[in-house]
XYZ file of C-alpha atoms in Angstrom:
673
model
C 95.913 111.618 123.403
C 99.522 111.771 124.737
C 102.042 113.017 122.072
C 105.583 111.083 123.152
C 103.041 107.881 122.526
C 101.872 108.691 119.591
C 105.891 109.974 118.880
C 107.316 106.628 119.566
C 104.321 104.457 117.626
C 105.225 106.428 114.532
C 108.906 105.966 115.017
C 107.710 102.631 115.291
C 105.852 102.893 111.504
C 108.721 104.770 109.912
C 111.181 101.989 111.398
C 108.649 98.795 110.029
C 108.133 100.613 106.833
C 112.587 101.066 106.298
C 112.839 97.590 107.128
C 110.213 96.124 104.387
C 111.805 98.215 102.074
C 115.864 96.344 102.933
C 113.767 93.525 102.846
C 112.262 93.915 99.342
C 115.582 95.720 97.941
C 117.346 92.036 99.647
C 114.734 89.980 97.536
C 115.338 92.289 94.281
C 118.834 91.349 94.924
C 118.995 88.262 94.424
C 119.984 86.197 91.502
C 118.372 83.024 89.554
C 121.982 82.486 87.908
C 123.214 80.107 90.789
C 120.574 77.713 89.119
C 121.776 74.254 87.454
C 119.953 74.621 84.232
C 117.473 77.011 82.324
C 114.740 75.291 83.572
C 115.421 75.397 87.215
C 116.508 79.650 86.304
C 113.322 80.068 85.250
C 111.578 78.430 88.338
C 114.157 80.382 90.754
C 113.237 83.441 89.104
C 109.589 83.273 89.021
C 109.358 82.751 92.792
C 111.930 85.262 93.365
C 109.620 87.626 91.760
C 106.405 86.260 93.202
C 109.070 87.307 96.664
C 109.438 90.688 95.522
C 105.818 91.219 94.528
C 105.015 89.945 98.309
C 107.102 92.295 99.546
C 105.498 95.866 98.292
C 104.172 98.132 100.640
C 101.090 100.317 100.358
C 101.868 103.565 101.362
C 97.736 104.366 101.763
C 97.468 100.832 104.018
C 98.501 100.738 107.742
C 101.976 98.349 108.285
C 100.266 97.320 111.513
C 96.926 97.908 113.389
C 97.402 96.752 116.607
C 100.234 95.843 119.753
C 99.949 93.401 121.809
C 101.585 93.506 125.726
C 101.841 90.238 126.470
C 102.185 89.055 130.235
C 102.264 85.211 129.081
C 106.488 83.742 130.200
C 107.856 82.361 127.197
C 110.157 82.844 124.853
C 107.737 85.645 122.430
C 108.694 89.679 122.888
C 106.427 91.266 125.840
C 105.627 93.055 123.031
C 103.760 92.407 119.580
C 102.737 94.549 116.799
C 99.835 93.123 114.676
C 99.871 94.106 111.001
C 99.322 92.548 106.992
C 102.636 90.747 106.701
C 105.720 89.836 108.803
C 108.147 92.619 108.540
C 111.830 92.554 110.583
C 115.077 94.086 111.232
C 118.208 93.987 109.294
C 119.079 91.171 112.731
C 116.258 89.122 112.260
C 114.420 91.062 114.610
C 110.445 91.005 114.364
C 109.035 94.579 113.917
C 105.570 92.819 113.212
C 103.750 89.518 113.385
C 101.972 88.730 110.558
C 97.925 88.683 111.490
C 98.302 84.578 110.347
C 101.004 84.123 112.770
C 99.617 81.996 116.004
C 100.502 84.590 118.648
C 98.545 86.663 115.922
C 95.308 85.061 117.049
C 95.092 86.680 120.445
C 94.466 89.965 119.067
C 91.144 88.861 117.947
C 90.277 86.379 120.527
C 90.959 87.700 123.316
C 88.643 89.012 126.359
C 88.061 89.977 129.450
C 87.103 86.436 130.667
C 90.331 84.526 128.742
C 92.682 87.431 128.175
C 94.879 84.715 126.649
C 97.963 86.239 128.168
C 97.751 89.665 126.626
C 97.584 92.346 129.425
C 97.078 94.874 127.331
C 96.072 95.315 123.158
C 96.066 98.619 121.281
C 94.194 99.498 118.014
C 95.085 101.777 115.901
C 93.731 104.638 113.900
C 95.179 105.761 110.092
C 94.019 108.758 107.592
C 95.858 107.214 104.215
C 99.145 105.625 105.511
C 99.592 108.532 108.257
C 99.090 106.978 111.561
C 96.535 109.489 114.040
C 95.330 107.980 116.972
C 95.848 104.649 119.120
C 93.259 103.022 121.793
C 93.277 101.288 124.707
C 91.749 98.041 126.177
C 93.636 96.865 129.349
C 92.792 92.816 129.805
C 94.371 92.641 133.362
C 97.471 90.721 134.042
C 96.651 87.649 131.374
C 95.645 85.629 133.268
C 91.848 84.041 132.777
C 89.795 85.097 135.233
C 90.871 88.034 136.988
C 89.391 90.794 135.368
C 90.477 93.981 135.184
C 89.243 96.731 137.241
C 86.764 99.268 136.472
C 84.368 99.200 134.259
C 83.400 96.783 131.501
C 85.458 98.233 127.908
C 82.859 99.936 125.738
C 82.453 98.740 121.991
C 86.277 100.158 120.209
C 85.655 103.788 118.527
C 88.346 103.320 116.237
C 86.864 99.734 115.144
C 83.827 101.184 114.557
C 85.284 103.734 112.302
C 87.527 101.684 110.446
C 84.192 99.591 109.541
C 82.129 102.387 108.843
C 84.726 104.049 106.934
C 83.743 105.155 103.099
C 85.032 103.610 100.415
C 85.718 103.877 96.809
C 86.687 101.285 93.957
C 87.406 97.892 95.013
C 86.623 96.115 97.757
C 89.019 96.554 101.039
C 90.498 93.305 103.500
C 88.805 93.690 106.859
C 92.415 92.265 109.118
C 91.950 95.185 111.215
C 88.695 94.612 111.781
C 88.115 90.772 112.143
C 85.591 89.745 114.766
C 85.952 86.731 116.772
C 83.006 84.953 115.091
C 84.573 85.695 111.914
C 88.464 84.891 113.374
C 87.100 81.024 114.070
C 86.234 80.539 110.912
C 89.264 82.127 109.160
C 91.509 79.626 111.190
C 89.766 76.502 110.202
C 91.858 73.608 109.156
C 93.521 72.799 105.824
C 90.763 69.344 105.652
C 87.643 71.074 106.850
C 84.718 72.303 104.438
C 83.187 74.777 105.695
C 79.711 76.803 104.241
C 78.667 79.844 105.878
C 75.446 81.648 105.627
C 75.457 84.802 106.136
C 73.214 87.478 105.976
C 73.939 90.935 104.224
C 76.622 92.889 105.400
C 78.702 90.186 108.119
C 81.656 90.162 105.915
C 81.042 86.100 104.789
C 82.759 87.028 101.422
C 86.062 88.889 102.891
C 86.074 86.116 105.719
C 86.952 83.545 102.639
C 89.283 85.581 101.428
C 90.943 85.749 104.363
C 90.697 82.423 105.379
C 92.457 81.652 101.679
C 95.006 83.639 102.870
C 95.518 81.950 106.275
C 95.891 78.529 104.660
C 98.187 79.846 102.956
C 100.177 81.273 105.213
C 99.883 78.016 106.963
C 100.161 75.468 104.625
C 102.370 77.039 102.391
C 104.474 74.132 100.418
C 101.445 71.990 100.316
C 98.680 74.806 98.676
C 101.368 76.363 96.766
C 101.504 72.455 94.671
C 98.477 72.005 94.640
C 96.590 75.991 94.212
C 93.928 77.929 95.423
C 91.211 79.345 93.601
C 88.488 81.921 94.540
C 85.308 81.055 92.645
C 82.840 84.559 91.855
C 79.869 84.813 90.374
C 80.768 87.036 87.534
C 83.634 89.161 86.141
C 82.216 92.336 88.091
C 82.293 90.929 91.808
C 85.920 89.643 90.820
C 87.026 92.866 89.843
C 85.248 93.908 93.269
C 87.559 91.565 94.946
C 90.505 91.637 93.112
C 92.706 93.619 95.627
C 91.936 91.757 98.670
C 94.534 88.954 98.423
C 97.464 91.032 96.920
C 96.870 93.710 100.173
C 97.409 90.364 102.551
C 100.995 89.669 100.564
C 98.590 86.884 98.546
C 99.530 87.047 95.112
C 99.399 83.551 93.340
C 94.939 82.592 93.866
C 93.338 82.192 90.524
C 90.248 84.107 90.929
C 86.847 82.719 88.235
C 84.063 82.312 87.460
C 82.156 79.385 87.107
C 81.606 80.265 83.296
C 85.401 80.850 82.839
C 86.213 77.269 84.431
C 84.350 75.588 82.568
C 85.066 77.008 78.960
C 83.050 80.012 79.077
C 80.352 78.757 77.222
C 77.731 81.472 77.815
C 74.630 80.487 74.546
C 71.364 82.189 75.787
C 69.286 79.418 76.792
C 65.449 78.920 78.558
C 65.734 79.137 82.233
C 63.319 75.774 82.285
C 65.927 74.435 79.958
C 68.722 75.123 82.192
C 67.388 74.099 85.280
C 67.045 70.345 83.590
C 69.993 70.829 82.347
C 71.416 71.510 85.858
C 69.233 69.423 88.042
C 71.198 66.427 89.994
C 69.380 63.941 87.925
C 71.900 64.412 84.893
C 74.916 62.969 85.917
C 73.176 59.413 85.852
C 71.574 60.286 82.505
C 75.230 61.553 81.390
C 77.024 58.002 82.529
C 74.930 55.919 80.875
C 74.919 58.111 77.628
C 78.759 57.484 77.523
C 78.831 53.815 78.782
C 76.503 53.695 75.763
C 78.708 53.889 73.850
C 80.943 50.694 74.295
C 79.510 47.817 72.243
C 79.918 43.903 71.772
C 82.767 42.652 69.900
C 81.402 41.445 66.443
C 84.455 38.826 65.858
C 87.720 38.095 67.440
C 91.175 39.608 66.977
C 92.970 38.461 64.498
C 97.235 39.887 64.833
C 99.936 38.411 61.932
C 103.060 38.624 62.579
C 105.207 37.517 59.965
C 104.402 33.828 59.045
C 102.044 33.539 62.564
C 98.859 34.632 62.868
C 97.352 35.530 66.851
C 93.713 35.165 67.629
C 91.901 36.469 70.317
C 88.785 35.083 70.521
C 84.931 37.196 70.238
C 84.060 35.717 73.719
C 87.325 36.317 75.272
C 87.050 40.190 74.303
C 83.892 40.349 75.675
C 85.164 39.350 79.114
C 87.734 42.169 79.116
C 84.653 44.737 77.969
C 82.809 43.901 80.580
C 85.520 43.574 83.615
C 86.587 46.960 82.346
C 83.282 48.346 81.323
C 82.367 51.004 84.996
C 84.957 50.131 86.755
C 87.466 52.899 84.750
C 87.330 55.917 83.307
C 86.025 55.714 80.163
C 89.411 57.154 77.986
C 91.873 55.036 80.379
C 89.895 52.149 79.436
C 90.671 51.970 75.831
C 94.137 52.246 77.037
C 94.352 49.227 78.899
C 91.226 47.716 77.291
C 94.320 47.591 74.104
C 97.240 46.466 76.690
C 94.936 43.390 77.774
C 94.090 42.502 74.123
C 97.829 42.304 73.430
C 98.499 40.821 76.085
C 96.709 38.342 75.596
C 98.301 38.354 72.075
C 101.856 38.348 73.655
C 101.323 34.988 75.905
C 100.390 32.931 73.300
C 103.529 34.401 71.378
C 105.584 32.612 74.487
C 103.771 29.426 74.714
C 104.780 29.053 70.753
C 108.473 29.669 72.796
C 109.671 32.929 71.054
C 110.473 36.075 74.010
C 108.498 39.348 73.657
C 109.053 42.077 76.085
C 107.236 45.050 76.747
C 108.092 46.760 73.461
C 106.899 44.021 71.347
C 103.346 44.510 73.872
C 103.276 48.465 73.309
C 103.472 47.621 69.389
C 100.539 45.098 69.485
C 98.675 47.496 71.201
C 98.999 49.611 68.492
C 98.423 47.661 65.578
C 96.052 47.969 62.787
C 93.762 44.357 64.462
C 94.168 46.120 68.082
C 92.484 49.442 66.202
C 89.610 48.588 64.918
C 88.462 46.321 67.605
C 88.883 49.418 70.136
C 86.663 52.048 67.598
C 84.224 48.955 67.388
C 83.782 48.373 71.307
C 85.243 50.905 72.633
C 85.628 54.242 70.217
C 87.421 57.465 71.088
C 85.071 60.187 71.954
C 85.235 63.568 73.521
C 82.689 65.087 75.844
C 80.966 67.276 73.141
C 79.806 64.213 70.723
C 78.574 62.529 73.765
C 75.971 65.574 74.307
C 75.320 66.232 70.644
C 74.127 62.899 70.447
C 72.220 63.628 73.660
C 70.714 66.671 72.905
C 70.064 66.067 68.714
C 68.587 61.680 69.338
C 66.354 62.100 71.298
C 65.979 57.797 70.826
C 69.335 57.917 72.343
C 68.094 60.294 75.244
C 65.548 58.258 76.283
C 67.770 54.824 76.641
C 70.434 57.210 78.739
C 67.741 58.997 80.740
C 65.451 55.617 81.370
C 62.892 56.861 84.407
C 65.306 59.891 85.827
C 64.087 62.596 82.945
C 60.248 62.936 82.778
C 58.858 62.768 78.554
C 58.189 66.393 78.881
C 61.729 66.956 80.508
C 63.384 65.131 78.135
C 61.896 66.973 74.965
C 62.219 70.483 76.867
C 66.158 70.000 76.202
C 66.050 68.313 73.332
C 67.215 70.423 70.540
C 64.222 71.581 68.063
C 66.771 72.449 65.557
C 70.222 70.229 66.086
C 73.491 71.428 65.180
C 75.118 69.511 62.108
C 77.975 68.738 63.930
C 79.295 68.792 67.806
C 82.120 71.416 66.751
C 78.975 73.723 65.363
C 77.342 74.199 68.384
C 76.328 76.227 70.307
C 76.289 75.126 74.294
C 74.822 77.173 77.074
C 76.656 78.131 80.412
C 73.872 74.675 81.583
C 75.580 72.432 78.917
C 79.183 73.379 80.209
C 78.550 71.915 83.504
C 77.084 68.590 81.817
C 80.574 69.130 79.615
C 82.340 68.721 82.443
C 80.958 65.571 84.103
C 81.616 63.865 80.380
C 85.124 65.300 80.514
C 85.362 63.185 84.204
C 83.619 60.473 83.101
C 85.985 60.760 80.543
C 89.865 61.575 82.332
C 89.746 62.578 86.217
C 89.411 66.058 86.409
C 92.745 67.444 88.458
C 92.020 68.724 92.169
C 93.308 71.993 93.740
C 93.749 72.500 97.275
C 91.557 75.233 98.311
C 88.531 76.401 97.038
C 86.595 79.830 97.842
C 83.359 80.138 96.259
C 80.902 82.798 96.709
C 77.237 83.267 96.587
C 77.273 79.310 96.219
C 73.519 79.726 96.493
C 73.409 80.035 92.767
C 74.971 77.143 91.229
C 73.002 74.832 90.182
C 73.916 70.658 91.271
C 74.950 70.079 88.045
C 77.636 73.332 88.452
C 78.096 71.943 92.659
C 79.696 68.347 90.831
C 81.671 70.426 88.652
C 82.968 72.676 91.781
C 83.352 69.467 93.592
C 85.998 67.432 91.432
C 88.044 70.585 91.874
C 88.822 70.381 95.272
C 87.878 66.241 95.425
C 91.806 65.865 97.052
C 91.350 69.363 99.139
C 89.515 71.501 101.346
C 86.783 74.432 99.956
C 85.226 77.172 102.168
C 81.073 77.916 100.632
C 79.635 81.252 100.953
C 76.399 82.346 100.569
C 72.941 83.148 101.636
C 69.755 81.515 100.781
C 67.729 84.278 101.119
C 69.726 85.766 97.837
C 68.768 82.894 95.854
C 67.625 84.329 92.551
C 68.221 81.704 89.627
C 65.428 78.923 89.053
C 67.416 76.507 90.910
C 68.891 78.378 93.995
C 69.384 75.385 96.660
C 66.660 76.101 99.404
C 69.252 74.021 102.009
C 73.036 74.179 103.155
C 73.412 70.140 103.194
C 72.198 69.377 100.011
C 74.868 71.946 98.653
C 77.787 70.155 100.272
C 76.154 67.115 99.193
C 76.533 67.809 95.711
C 79.681 69.015 96.385
C 80.781 66.018 97.242
C 82.013 67.019 100.453
C 78.798 65.749 103.035
C 80.774 65.995 106.583
C 81.382 69.661 106.135
C 80.864 72.114 108.397
C 78.013 74.490 108.509
C 78.092 77.911 110.096
C 76.079 81.672 110.586
C 76.460 84.631 110.184
C 74.077 86.914 111.579
C 75.263 89.856 112.970
C 75.750 92.756 110.177
C 78.690 95.519 110.746
C 78.306 97.068 107.448
C 74.939 97.712 106.778
C 72.904 100.317 108.849
C 70.138 98.637 110.683
C 66.981 100.684 109.244
C 68.151 99.437 106.174
C 68.313 96.066 106.825
C 65.104 96.099 108.756
C 63.496 97.174 105.568
C 64.907 94.724 103.155
C 64.198 91.957 105.778
C 60.229 92.153 105.934
C 60.854 90.078 102.588
C 62.036 86.934 103.989
C 59.079 85.680 104.603
C 58.422 85.498 100.996
C 62.095 84.544 100.246
C 63.600 82.567 102.951
C 61.041 81.626 105.467
C 63.718 79.349 107.610
C 65.811 81.969 108.186
C 66.116 84.247 110.998
C 66.056 87.450 110.275
C 69.633 89.244 111.002
C 70.693 91.860 112.933
C 72.951 95.229 112.769
C 75.568 96.579 114.821
C 74.559 99.783 113.050
C 71.548 102.314 114.227
C 71.472 103.911 111.271
C 69.309 106.255 112.118
C 67.794 108.238 108.934
C 69.739 105.956 106.319
C 66.811 104.984 104.980
C 65.010 107.349 102.211
C 62.052 106.117 100.447
C 60.588 107.921 97.708
C 57.234 108.113 95.349
C 57.837 110.181 92.545
C 56.527 111.076 89.380
C 59.665 109.396 86.876
C 61.885 107.582 89.088
C 64.305 107.601 86.450
C 64.467 110.891 86.296
C 64.896 111.773 89.641
C 67.868 109.911 89.434
C 70.098 113.323 88.839
C 69.073 114.814 91.111
C 69.288 112.876 94.109
C 72.689 111.496 93.189
C 73.899 115.144 92.884
C 72.998 114.953 96.815
C 74.917 112.038 96.843
C 78.101 113.058 95.570
C 77.928 116.148 99.015
C 78.677 113.338 100.924
C 82.113 110.551 101.217
C 82.360 107.836 99.898
C 80.829 105.813 96.457
C 77.722 105.805 94.665
C 75.622 102.899 93.400
C 72.706 103.815 91.319
C 71.263 100.435 91.084
C 68.243 99.988 88.057
C 66.208 97.478 86.540
C 68.469 95.922 83.534
C 66.043 97.411 80.793
C 66.750 100.562 82.505
C 70.217 100.680 82.314
C 69.518 102.937 78.919
C 67.586 105.324 80.576
C 69.482 106.267 83.786
C 72.774 106.407 81.534
C 71.018 108.573 79.240
C 69.450 111.019 81.917
C 72.966 111.256 83.888
C 74.469 111.769 80.309
C 72.201 114.958 80.796
C 74.201 115.589 84.169
C 77.789 114.675 82.868
C 79.580 115.478 85.882
C 77.749 112.968 88.162
C 77.972 109.905 85.628
C 81.583 108.198 86.034
C 81.388 104.410 84.812
C 78.963 101.123 84.437
C 79.326 98.355 86.591
C 79.169 95.598 83.972
C 82.904 96.247 82.359
C 84.108 95.627 85.223
C 87.092 98.056 84.779
C 85.617 101.086 86.097
C 88.545 103.278 87.594
C 89.187 103.378 91.674
C 88.382 106.957 91.604
C 84.715 106.187 89.981
C 82.306 107.842 92.361
C 79.227 106.991 90.061
C 78.580 103.353 88.530
C 74.980 102.284 87.315
C 74.546 98.914 88.613
C 71.910 96.709 86.611
C 70.080 94.287 89.736
C 71.070 91.144 88.201
C 75.286 92.165 88.266
C 74.753 93.547 91.528
C 75.263 90.552 93.829
C 78.462 90.186 95.724
C 78.551 94.834 95.415
C 78.624 96.931 97.945
C 78.442 101.236 97.783
C 78.756 103.790 100.735
C 74.837 104.870 99.439
C 72.804 103.248 96.648
C 70.215 104.756 94.881
C 67.732 101.926 93.992
C 65.612 102.963 90.976
C 61.831 101.004 90.423
C 61.720 98.420 92.970
C 58.393 97.271 91.812
C 60.474 96.789 87.830
C 63.320 93.883 88.884
C 60.662 91.766 91.167
C 58.807 91.947 88.054
C 61.862 90.800 85.692
C 61.819 87.814 86.803
C 60.498 83.805 88.847
C 62.943 85.378 91.566
C 62.419 88.925 91.866
C 61.730 88.985 95.502
C 64.828 87.662 96.440
C 66.792 90.004 93.760
C 64.823 92.604 95.392
C 65.692 91.694 98.523
C 69.918 91.174 97.505
C 69.874 95.075 95.699
C 68.220 96.527 98.904
C 71.531 95.752 101.112
C 74.470 97.193 98.972
C 74.641 100.231 100.963
C 76.449 100.330 103.774
C 75.627 103.761 104.658
C 72.503 105.604 103.071
C 69.293 103.503 100.423
C 67.519 105.586 98.743
C 64.603 104.653 97.155
C 62.885 105.975 93.961
C 59.390 104.177 92.820
C 56.792 105.640 90.170
C 55.168 101.673 90.452
C 54.329 101.002 93.971
C 56.402 99.225 96.292
C 55.805 95.051 96.672
C 53.639 94.314 99.170
C 55.384 92.982 101.157
C 57.356 95.866 101.653
C 54.639 98.364 102.518
C 53.262 95.678 104.982
């Protein structure tokens, strides 16, 4: 590898880093004092702080990872360096082009058949933040159909090396290794909802995060106003992905779980009860339950002003209520009814020669007689009051459910021992979705510009409706794998998921080629597919991974863990010890006996990045990955829940370098067939 080429590229890297520091110092020197008032100064200072944070350099991450030598006859530079963010010098000349810019698309999509105006593509290899290697791929003269001379290029060794690079700590971005089919998803238009069915190791989570970064770059002003939110399955997962968007320069993206988004309610509940509460039929039940509170007036309205009396007959009040019922949300409907009653009084005042204005109408709408009528026919309600009545009053539940729920289902979700009041009630995660539905029936839920929803196959219909409300004026990127559904209500069709989200026109695409999980491991896990997702094609891996799978039958699986972990510590990379939830204390004790081995426990979600060994309960393994996985007692994982085989499929596919299975109990029959 010519030293002069490497020296030149290293010089460009040094110049780009110096320019980035200068850009950050310039942003830091700007002052918000020029703003005209205190509020404007605070807003401007916040924007400046965001700009400074977005320009932070990360010494261990390459500032650019590719270069394009272009032959296209246009106004763009002939040589373009592609990196994580735009960098320019003091004369505004681009030293690095953001990977999301239109011209950078050729780095991911250009090929011999369609070079996209590129004569040569260069990839760079790094060790830490130091440039150590480069690799060139000639693409002819850049014109379609003009193939370069010689044999077709082999798979990039630098690309494979980056994909296979051991990891520790949080998830890394994949901006340097995005594949053409992934790039198509990343650059999908903002107005398009995309649903990605992704087999393990296909990078679906990273694709979703990179699409969020791309959309923020392309539609900055719009999405800054409306917001982007990433919704993950649990806190450990959010901690794992937390570094990806900041590494791409995006520091203002909300990240939460469904539980966190819906108020944090998580009171334990029988899964069978949660399954009924999560069913889409509950939407109609809740709507009826709310509107059943709207009654008929017992008498008309009488408003006294001085010596004058103004009456709105009972039948007129009834007509106003009937006209509003079902045509507006519950909360605004109460306000509109008050105004209509007041307006009727105002008309009578005008007929008597008075000259009332809007202030008089507002005063009448707030008067005690109007409030009394409202409390009788359209009472003020909260979602908690309605759900409390629904779950504690069997007769009311029957009226609201009609034929949507069977008698057995109504009995199942009714509280055996009702709480004293709605304020003392403890709500489950399934209840939280019902409360959100009611809140939206009462007052409209604000919408984000874009939602990224991971592990969507595990969400109930009511949870999906809650998420759909938050992107009803925007779009979504939906990520998941039907084979990894582990809840009793797991989806079996992405069309159904899109319908519940209110995005029926969303596009479903599939990623089947894995880059992370070795083929030997993936093929072993795929033996479970006929049992957990028979309609899905078996995934493929580009990495043969010979010797990556070890299955050991041992007298005591827990006791064997320290020795296997000690062997794994002799290799580079992170180590995840995935165990049945009930075995966490025993495995922790076994590793504590070898104190030098254990680094932390995954549920806390805040382990230090340098911890190499994590104990991971099987129920929290979804979405995570480790270089080396030690899987303890698969049979116990299967036996722990109804969807145990799907849970086992999940944990078998968390390894990106090696998987060691320890079992004293016989393996599930599907794995041995």
